Coordinates of C-alpha atoms in Angstrom, one line a residue:
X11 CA 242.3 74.1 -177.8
X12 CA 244.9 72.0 -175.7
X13 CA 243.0 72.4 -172.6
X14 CA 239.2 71.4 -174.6
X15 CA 240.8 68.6 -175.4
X16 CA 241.5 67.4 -171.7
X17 CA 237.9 66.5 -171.1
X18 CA 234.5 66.4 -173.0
X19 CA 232.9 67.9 -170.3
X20 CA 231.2 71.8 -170.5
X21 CA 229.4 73.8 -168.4
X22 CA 225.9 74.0 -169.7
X23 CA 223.3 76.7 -169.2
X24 CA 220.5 76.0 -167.0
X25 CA 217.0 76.8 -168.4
X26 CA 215.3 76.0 -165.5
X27 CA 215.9 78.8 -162.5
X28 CA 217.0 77.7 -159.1
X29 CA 214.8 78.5 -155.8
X30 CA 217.6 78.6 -153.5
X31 CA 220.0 80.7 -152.9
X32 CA 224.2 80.7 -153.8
X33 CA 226.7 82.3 -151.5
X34 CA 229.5 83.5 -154.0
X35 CA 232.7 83.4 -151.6
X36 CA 235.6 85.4 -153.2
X37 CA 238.7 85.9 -150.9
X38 CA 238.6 89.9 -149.3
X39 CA 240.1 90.1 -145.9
X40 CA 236.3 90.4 -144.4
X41 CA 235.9 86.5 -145.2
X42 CA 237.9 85.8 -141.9
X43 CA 235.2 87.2 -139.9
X44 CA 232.0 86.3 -142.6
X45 CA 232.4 82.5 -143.1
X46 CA 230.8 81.0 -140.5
X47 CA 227.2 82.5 -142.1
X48 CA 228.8 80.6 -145.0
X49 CA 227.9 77.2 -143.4
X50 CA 224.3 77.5 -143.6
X51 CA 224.2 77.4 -147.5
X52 CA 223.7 74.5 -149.8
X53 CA 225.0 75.9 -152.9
X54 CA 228.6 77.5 -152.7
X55 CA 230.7 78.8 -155.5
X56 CA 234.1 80.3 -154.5
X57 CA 236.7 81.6 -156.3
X58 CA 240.8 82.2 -156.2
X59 CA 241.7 81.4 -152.4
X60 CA 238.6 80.9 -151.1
X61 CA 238.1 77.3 -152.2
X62 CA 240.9 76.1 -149.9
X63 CA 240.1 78.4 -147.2
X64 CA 236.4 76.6 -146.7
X65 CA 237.5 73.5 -146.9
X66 CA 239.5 74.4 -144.3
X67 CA 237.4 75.2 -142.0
X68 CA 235.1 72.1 -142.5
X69 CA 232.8 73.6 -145.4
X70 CA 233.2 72.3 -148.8
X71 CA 232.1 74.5 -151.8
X72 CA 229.6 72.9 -154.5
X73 CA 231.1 74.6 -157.0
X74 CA 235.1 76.4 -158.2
X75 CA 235.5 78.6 -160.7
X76 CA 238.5 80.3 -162.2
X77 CA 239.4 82.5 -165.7
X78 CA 243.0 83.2 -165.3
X79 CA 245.8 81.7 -167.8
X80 CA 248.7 82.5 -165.8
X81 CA 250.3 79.7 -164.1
X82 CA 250.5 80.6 -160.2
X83 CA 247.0 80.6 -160.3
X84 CA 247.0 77.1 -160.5
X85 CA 248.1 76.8 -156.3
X86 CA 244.4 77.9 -155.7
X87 CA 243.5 74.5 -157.1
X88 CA 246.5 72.4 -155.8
X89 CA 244.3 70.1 -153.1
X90 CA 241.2 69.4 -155.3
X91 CA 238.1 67.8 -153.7
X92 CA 236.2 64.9 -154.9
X93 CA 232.7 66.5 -154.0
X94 CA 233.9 70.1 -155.8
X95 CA 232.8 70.5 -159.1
X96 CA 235.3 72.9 -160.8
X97 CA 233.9 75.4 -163.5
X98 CA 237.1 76.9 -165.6
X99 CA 237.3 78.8 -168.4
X100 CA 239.1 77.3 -171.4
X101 CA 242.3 79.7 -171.1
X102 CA 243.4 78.8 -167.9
X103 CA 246.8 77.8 -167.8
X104 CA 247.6 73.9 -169.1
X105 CA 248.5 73.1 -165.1
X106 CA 245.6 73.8 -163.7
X107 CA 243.5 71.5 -166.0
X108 CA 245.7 68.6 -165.8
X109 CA 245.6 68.7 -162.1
X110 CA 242.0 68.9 -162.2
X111 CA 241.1 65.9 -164.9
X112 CA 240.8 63.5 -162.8
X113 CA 237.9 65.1 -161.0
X114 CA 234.5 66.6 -162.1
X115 CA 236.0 69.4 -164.0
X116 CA 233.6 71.2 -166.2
X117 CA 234.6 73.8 -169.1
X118 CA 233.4 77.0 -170.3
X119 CA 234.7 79.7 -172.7
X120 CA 235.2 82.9 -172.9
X121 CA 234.0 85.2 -175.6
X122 CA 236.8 88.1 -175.5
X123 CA 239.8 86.2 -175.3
X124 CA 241.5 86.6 -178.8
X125 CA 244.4 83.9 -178.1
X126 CA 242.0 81.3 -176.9
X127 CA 240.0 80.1 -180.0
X128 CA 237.0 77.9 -179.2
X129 CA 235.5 75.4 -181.2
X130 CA 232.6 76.6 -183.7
X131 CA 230.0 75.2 -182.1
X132 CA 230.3 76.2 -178.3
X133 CA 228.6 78.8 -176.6
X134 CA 231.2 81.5 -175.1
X135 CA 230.4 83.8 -172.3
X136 CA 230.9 87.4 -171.4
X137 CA 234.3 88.1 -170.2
X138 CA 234.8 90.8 -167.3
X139 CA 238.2 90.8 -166.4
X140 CA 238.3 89.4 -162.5
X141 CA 236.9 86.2 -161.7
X142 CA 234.9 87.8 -158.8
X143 CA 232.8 89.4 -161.1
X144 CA 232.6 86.7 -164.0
X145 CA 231.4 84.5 -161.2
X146 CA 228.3 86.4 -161.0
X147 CA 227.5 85.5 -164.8
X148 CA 228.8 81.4 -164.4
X149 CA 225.7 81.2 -161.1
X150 CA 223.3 83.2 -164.2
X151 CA 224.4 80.4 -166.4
X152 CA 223.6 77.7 -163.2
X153 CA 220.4 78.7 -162.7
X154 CA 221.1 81.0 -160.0
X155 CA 218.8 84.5 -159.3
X156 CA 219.2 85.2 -155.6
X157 CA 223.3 85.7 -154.7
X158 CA 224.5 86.2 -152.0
X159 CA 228.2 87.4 -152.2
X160 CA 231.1 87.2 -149.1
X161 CA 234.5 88.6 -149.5
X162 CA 234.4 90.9 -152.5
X163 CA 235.3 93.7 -150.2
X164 CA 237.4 95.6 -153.1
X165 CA 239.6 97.2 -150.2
X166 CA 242.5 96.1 -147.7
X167 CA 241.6 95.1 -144.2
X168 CA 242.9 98.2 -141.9
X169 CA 246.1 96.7 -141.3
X170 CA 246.7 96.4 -144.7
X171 CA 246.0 92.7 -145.5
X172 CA 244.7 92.3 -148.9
X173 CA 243.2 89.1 -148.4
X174 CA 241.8 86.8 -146.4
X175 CA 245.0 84.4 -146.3
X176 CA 247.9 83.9 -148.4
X177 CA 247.1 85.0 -152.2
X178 CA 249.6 83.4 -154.6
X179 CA 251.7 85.8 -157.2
X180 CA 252.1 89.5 -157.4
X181 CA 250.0 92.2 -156.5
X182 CA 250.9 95.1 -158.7
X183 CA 248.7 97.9 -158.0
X184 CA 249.8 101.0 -156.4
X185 CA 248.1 102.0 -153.3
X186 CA 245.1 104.5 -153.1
X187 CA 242.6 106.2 -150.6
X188 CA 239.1 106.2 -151.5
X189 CA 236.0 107.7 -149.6
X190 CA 232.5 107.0 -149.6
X191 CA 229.8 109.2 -148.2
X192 CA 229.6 113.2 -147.3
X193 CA 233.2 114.7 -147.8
X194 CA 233.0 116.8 -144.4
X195 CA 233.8 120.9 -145.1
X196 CA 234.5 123.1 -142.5
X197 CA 230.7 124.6 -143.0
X198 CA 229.3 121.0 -142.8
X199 CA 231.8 119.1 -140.6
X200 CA 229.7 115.7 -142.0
X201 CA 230.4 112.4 -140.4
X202 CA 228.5 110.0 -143.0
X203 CA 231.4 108.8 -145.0
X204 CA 234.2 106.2 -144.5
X205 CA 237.7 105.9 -146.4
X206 CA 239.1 102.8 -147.4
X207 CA 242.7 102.0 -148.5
X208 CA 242.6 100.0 -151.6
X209 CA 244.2 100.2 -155.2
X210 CA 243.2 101.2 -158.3
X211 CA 242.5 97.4 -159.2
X212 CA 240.0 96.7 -156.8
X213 CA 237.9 100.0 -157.5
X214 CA 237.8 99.1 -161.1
X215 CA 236.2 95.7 -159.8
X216 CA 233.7 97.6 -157.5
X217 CA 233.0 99.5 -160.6
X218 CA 232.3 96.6 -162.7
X219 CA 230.5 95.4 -159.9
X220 CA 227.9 97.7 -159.9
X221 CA 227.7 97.9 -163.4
X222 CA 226.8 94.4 -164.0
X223 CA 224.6 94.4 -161.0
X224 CA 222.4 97.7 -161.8
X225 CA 222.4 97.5 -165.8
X226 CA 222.9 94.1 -166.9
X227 CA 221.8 91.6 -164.7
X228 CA 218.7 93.1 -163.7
X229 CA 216.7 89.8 -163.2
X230 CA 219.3 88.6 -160.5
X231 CA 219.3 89.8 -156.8
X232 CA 223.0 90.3 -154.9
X233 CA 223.6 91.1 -151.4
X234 CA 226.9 91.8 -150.9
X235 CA 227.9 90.8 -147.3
X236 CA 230.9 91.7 -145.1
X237 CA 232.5 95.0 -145.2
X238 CA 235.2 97.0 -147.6
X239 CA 234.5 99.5 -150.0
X240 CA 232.0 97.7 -152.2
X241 CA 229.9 97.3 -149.6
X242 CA 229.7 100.6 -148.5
X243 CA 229.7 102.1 -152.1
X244 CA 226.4 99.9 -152.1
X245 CA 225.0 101.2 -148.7
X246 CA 225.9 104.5 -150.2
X247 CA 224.0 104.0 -152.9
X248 CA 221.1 102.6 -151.1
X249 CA 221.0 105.9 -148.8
X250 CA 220.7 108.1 -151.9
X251 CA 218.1 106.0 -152.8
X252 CA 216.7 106.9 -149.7
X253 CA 217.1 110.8 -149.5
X254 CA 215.9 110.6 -153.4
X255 CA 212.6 108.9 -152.5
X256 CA 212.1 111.7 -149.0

């Protein structure tokens, strides 16, 4: 209630849908090597570390969003820009709004946080744990159909980075192998698969991922570009498809 009281302002849903297309940019390793087919786009919505790594290079996002009360999230927002319009859930943490306020800061709620009433009267939305994900639902609520989505690679880089520059606060997951494809045998020494180090947060979030993607937001159309495990889970899933339909 603290941070609703900050600013009148509220992310409202969009009846009408939008024609053209928005690049969600989260902040995987593979946007070092993806965002220059960023720069194309009109609409941009990025999330966590990607907003100050676009500015960076010369390419400022039409929209930021975050969900995440804990204070050292707040450093992703730390050099605001006039022509960003930031989307934040009402639970983020008090720092982040007030260093926001003063530019066009828009509010939303979410439906699933117990601790963070919201007044009776405002429209909540789904939460789904990562703000990767939830900002699939915020470009539904914009008006958005056709995504396009860099840097959710749900895996490390192969030397290990995690991301694609420096992600404030801890990362507490322990590590973890996964493969996607054939498992090769020694009867069927397959090549078609790939194995990704990762952890056992980011294959929850690939999970989610297709879970929202194949049985909830059916009207919407992602492509997932880079590369990481959630790419390749998709490809996977596409070849199935394939061999299915043969």
């Amino acid at each position: 209630k603290e941070n609703l009281g900050k600013t009148t302002q509220r992310l409202q849903i969009e009846a009408a849908p939008k024609t053209q297309p928005l690049a969600v940019v989260c902040f995987g390793p593979s946007l070092q090597k993806s965002w220059e087919y960023i720069v194309p786009y009109t609409d941009v919505l990025t999330c966590s570390g990607a907003h100050d790594f676009l500015i960076g290079k010369g390419k400022v996002p039409t929209y930021h969003a975050d969900c995440d009360p804990r204070e050292h999230k707040s450093a992703f927002t730390s050099h605001p820009h006039k022509d960003v319009q930031y989307l934040l859930a009402s639970c983020v943490h008090p720092k982040t709004i007030n260093q926001l306020k003063d530019y066009n800061l828009r509010l939303w709620n979410l439906e699933t946080v117990e601790d963070y009433p919201y007044p009776e009267g405002e429209w909540a939305m789904p939460g789904v744990g990562c703000i990767g994900i939830q900002s699939l639902l915020i470009g539904r609520a914009l008006g958005y159909y056709n995504m396009d989505i860099f840097g959710m690679d749900c895996s490390y880089a192969p030397d290990g980075t995690t991301h694609a520059g420096e992600h404030n606060g801890p990362f507490r997951e322990e590590e973890m192998w996964v493969m996607v494809g054939t498992p090769p045998t020694q009867d069927n020494p397959s090549k078609d698969y790939k194995i990704f180090r990762t952890s056992l947060e980011f294959v929850i979030y690939a999970k989610w991922f297709m879970h929202w993607a194949n049985n909830v937001m059916t009207d919407c159309q992602f492509q997932v570009l880079g590369s990481g495990l959630l790419p390749a889970m998709l490809e996977w899933e596409s070849k199935k498809e394939l061999t299915h339909a043969t």
